[in-house]
XYZ file of N, CA and C in Angstrom:
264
model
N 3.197 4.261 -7.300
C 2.044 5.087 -7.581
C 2.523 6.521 -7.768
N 2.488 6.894 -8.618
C 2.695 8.688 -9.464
C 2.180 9.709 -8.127
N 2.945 10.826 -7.876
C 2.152 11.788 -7.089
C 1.219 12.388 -7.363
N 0.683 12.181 -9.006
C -0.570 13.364 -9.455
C -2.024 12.358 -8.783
N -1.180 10.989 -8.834
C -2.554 9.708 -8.200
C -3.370 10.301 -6.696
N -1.812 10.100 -6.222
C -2.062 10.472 -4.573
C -2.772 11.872 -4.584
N -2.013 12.743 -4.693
C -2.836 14.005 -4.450
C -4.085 14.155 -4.621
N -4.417 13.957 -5.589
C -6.177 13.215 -5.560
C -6.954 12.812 -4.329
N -6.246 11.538 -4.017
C -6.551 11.016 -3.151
C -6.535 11.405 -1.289
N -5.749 12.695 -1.538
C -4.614 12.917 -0.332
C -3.652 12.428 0.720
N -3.179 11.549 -0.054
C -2.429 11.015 0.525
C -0.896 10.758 -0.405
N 0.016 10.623 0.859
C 1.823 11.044 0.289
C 2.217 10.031 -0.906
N 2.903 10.407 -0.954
C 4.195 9.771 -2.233
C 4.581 7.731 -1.570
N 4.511 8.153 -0.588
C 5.342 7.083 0.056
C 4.026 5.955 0.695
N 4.563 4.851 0.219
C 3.974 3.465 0.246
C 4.787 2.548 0.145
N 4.240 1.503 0.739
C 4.725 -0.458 0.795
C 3.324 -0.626 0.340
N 3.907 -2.093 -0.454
C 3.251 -3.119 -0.621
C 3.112 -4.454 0.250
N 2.421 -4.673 0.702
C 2.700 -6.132 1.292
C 1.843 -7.394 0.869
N 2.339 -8.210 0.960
C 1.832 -9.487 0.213
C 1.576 -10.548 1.088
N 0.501 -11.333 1.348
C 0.463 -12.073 2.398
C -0.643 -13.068 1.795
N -0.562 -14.266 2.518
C -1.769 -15.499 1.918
C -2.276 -15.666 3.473
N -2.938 -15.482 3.719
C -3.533 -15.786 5.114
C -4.530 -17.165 4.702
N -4.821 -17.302 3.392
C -5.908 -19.077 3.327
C -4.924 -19.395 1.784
N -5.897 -19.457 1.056
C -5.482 -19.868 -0.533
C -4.953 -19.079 -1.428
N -5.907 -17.503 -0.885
C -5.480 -16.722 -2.136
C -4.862 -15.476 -1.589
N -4.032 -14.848 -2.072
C -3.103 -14.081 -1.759
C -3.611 -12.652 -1.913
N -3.313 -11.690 -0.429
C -3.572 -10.726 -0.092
C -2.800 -9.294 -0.682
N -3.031 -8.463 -0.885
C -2.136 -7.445 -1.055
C -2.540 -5.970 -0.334
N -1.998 -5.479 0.463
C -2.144 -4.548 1.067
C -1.350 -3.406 1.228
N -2.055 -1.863 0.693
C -1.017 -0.975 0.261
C -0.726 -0.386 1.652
N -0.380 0.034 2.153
C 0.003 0.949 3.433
C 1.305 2.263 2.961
N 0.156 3.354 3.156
C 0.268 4.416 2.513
C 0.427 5.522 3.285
N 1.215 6.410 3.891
C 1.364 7.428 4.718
C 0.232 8.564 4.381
N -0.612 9.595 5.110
C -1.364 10.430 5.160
C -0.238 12.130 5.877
N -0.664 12.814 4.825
C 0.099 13.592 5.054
C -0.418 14.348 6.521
N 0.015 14.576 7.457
C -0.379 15.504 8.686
C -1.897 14.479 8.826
N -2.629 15.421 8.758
C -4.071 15.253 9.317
C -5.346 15.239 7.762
N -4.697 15.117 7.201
C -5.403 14.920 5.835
C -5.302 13.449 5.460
N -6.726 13.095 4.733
C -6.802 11.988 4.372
C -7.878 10.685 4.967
N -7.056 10.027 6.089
C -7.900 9.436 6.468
C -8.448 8.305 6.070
N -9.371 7.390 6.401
C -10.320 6.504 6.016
C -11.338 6.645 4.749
N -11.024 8.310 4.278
C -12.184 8.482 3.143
C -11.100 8.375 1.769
N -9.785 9.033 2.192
C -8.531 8.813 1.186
C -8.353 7.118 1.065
N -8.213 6.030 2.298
C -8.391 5.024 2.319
C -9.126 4.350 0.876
N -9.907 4.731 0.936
C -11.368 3.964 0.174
C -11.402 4.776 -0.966
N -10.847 5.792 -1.344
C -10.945 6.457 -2.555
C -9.446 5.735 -2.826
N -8.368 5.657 -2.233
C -6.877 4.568 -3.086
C -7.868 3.319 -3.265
N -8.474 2.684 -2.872
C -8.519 1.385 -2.905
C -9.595 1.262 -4.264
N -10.512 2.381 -4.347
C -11.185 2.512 -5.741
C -10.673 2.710 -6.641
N -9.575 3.608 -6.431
C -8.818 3.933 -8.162
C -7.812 2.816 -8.018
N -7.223 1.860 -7.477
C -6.910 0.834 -7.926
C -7.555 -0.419 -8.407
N -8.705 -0.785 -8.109
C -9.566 -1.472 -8.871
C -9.735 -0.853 -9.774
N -10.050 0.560 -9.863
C -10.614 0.559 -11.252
C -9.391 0.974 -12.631
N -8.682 1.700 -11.970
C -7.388 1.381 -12.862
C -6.424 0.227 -13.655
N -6.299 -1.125 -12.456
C -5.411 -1.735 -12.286
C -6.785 -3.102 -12.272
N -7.459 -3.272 -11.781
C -8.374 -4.187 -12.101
C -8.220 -5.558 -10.837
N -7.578 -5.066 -9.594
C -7.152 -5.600 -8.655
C -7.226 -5.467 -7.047
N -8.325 -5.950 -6.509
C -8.640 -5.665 -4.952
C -8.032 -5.551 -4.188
N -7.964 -4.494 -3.383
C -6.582 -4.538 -2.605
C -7.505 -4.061 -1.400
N -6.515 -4.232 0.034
C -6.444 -3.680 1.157
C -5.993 -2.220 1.575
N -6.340 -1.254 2.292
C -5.772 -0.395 2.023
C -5.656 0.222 3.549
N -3.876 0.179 4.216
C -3.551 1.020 5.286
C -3.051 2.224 5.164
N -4.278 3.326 5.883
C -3.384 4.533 6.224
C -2.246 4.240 7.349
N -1.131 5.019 7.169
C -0.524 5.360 8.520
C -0.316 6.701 8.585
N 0.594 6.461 9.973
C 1.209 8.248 10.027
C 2.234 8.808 9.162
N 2.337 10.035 8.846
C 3.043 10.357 8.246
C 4.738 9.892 9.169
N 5.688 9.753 8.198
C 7.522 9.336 8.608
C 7.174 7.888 9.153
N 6.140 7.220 8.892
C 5.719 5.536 9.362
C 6.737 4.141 8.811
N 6.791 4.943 7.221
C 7.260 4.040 6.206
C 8.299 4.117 6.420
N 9.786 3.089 5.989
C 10.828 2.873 6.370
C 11.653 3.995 5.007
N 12.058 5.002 5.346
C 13.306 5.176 3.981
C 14.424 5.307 4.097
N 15.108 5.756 3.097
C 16.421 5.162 3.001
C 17.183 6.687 1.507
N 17.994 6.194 1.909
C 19.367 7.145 0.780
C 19.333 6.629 -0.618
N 19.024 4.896 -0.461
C 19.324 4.292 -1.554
C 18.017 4.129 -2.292
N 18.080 2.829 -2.673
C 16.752 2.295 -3.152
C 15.650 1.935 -2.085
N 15.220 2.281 -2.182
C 13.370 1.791 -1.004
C 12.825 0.133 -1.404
N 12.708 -0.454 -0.442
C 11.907 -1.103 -0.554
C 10.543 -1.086 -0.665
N 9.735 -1.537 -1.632
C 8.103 -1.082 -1.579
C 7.278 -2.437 -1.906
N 8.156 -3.733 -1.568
C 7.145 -4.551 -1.823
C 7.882 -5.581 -0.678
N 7.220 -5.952 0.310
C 7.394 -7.237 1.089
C 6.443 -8.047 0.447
N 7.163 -9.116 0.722
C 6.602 -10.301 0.574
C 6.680 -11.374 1.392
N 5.791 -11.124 2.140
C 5.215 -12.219 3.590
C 4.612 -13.404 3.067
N 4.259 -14.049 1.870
C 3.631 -15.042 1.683
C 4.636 -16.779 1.718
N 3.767 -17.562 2.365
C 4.399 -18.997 2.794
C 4.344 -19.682 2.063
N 5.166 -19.897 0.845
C 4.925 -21.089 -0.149
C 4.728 -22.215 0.128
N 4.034 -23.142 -0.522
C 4.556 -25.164 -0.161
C 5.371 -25.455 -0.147
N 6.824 -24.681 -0.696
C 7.917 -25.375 -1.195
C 8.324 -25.270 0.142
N 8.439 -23.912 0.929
C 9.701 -23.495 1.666
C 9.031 -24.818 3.337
């Protein structure tokens, strides 16, 4: 997600994706750092609108604290994928 998105929204640069099937159909949930004390549950619900309406796709949406998300020097991970196939 672009920083001109977030700022909008108020909330940081830094996000995971996570992917999970808890029944049939598969979950996706952004979990998104809030910078300091900005943001919140109203930034919450304003990410989770401009991704439906952008992207055309319901999502879940966690604030955390800001330094929550895992980073790194290298490449970041930004998408887990927790979901239990039939196969495995």
């Amino acid at each position: 997600m672009p920083p001109a998105r977030t700022s909008s929204t108020r909330l940081s640069p830094h996000f995971q994706l996570h992917l999970t099937r808890p029944g049939r159909l598969d979950v996706m949930t952004v979990r998104v750092e809030a910078p300091g004390f900005a943001g919140g549950p109203e930034a919450g619900a304003a990410l989770r609108h401009l991704v439906k309406a952008t992207v055309g796709v319901s999502v879940e949406v966690e604030v955390v604290d800001p330094e929550t998300l895992e980073r790194s020097a290298g490449k970041r991970k930004r998408v887990i994928d927790q979901r239990i196939t039939s196969d495995n």
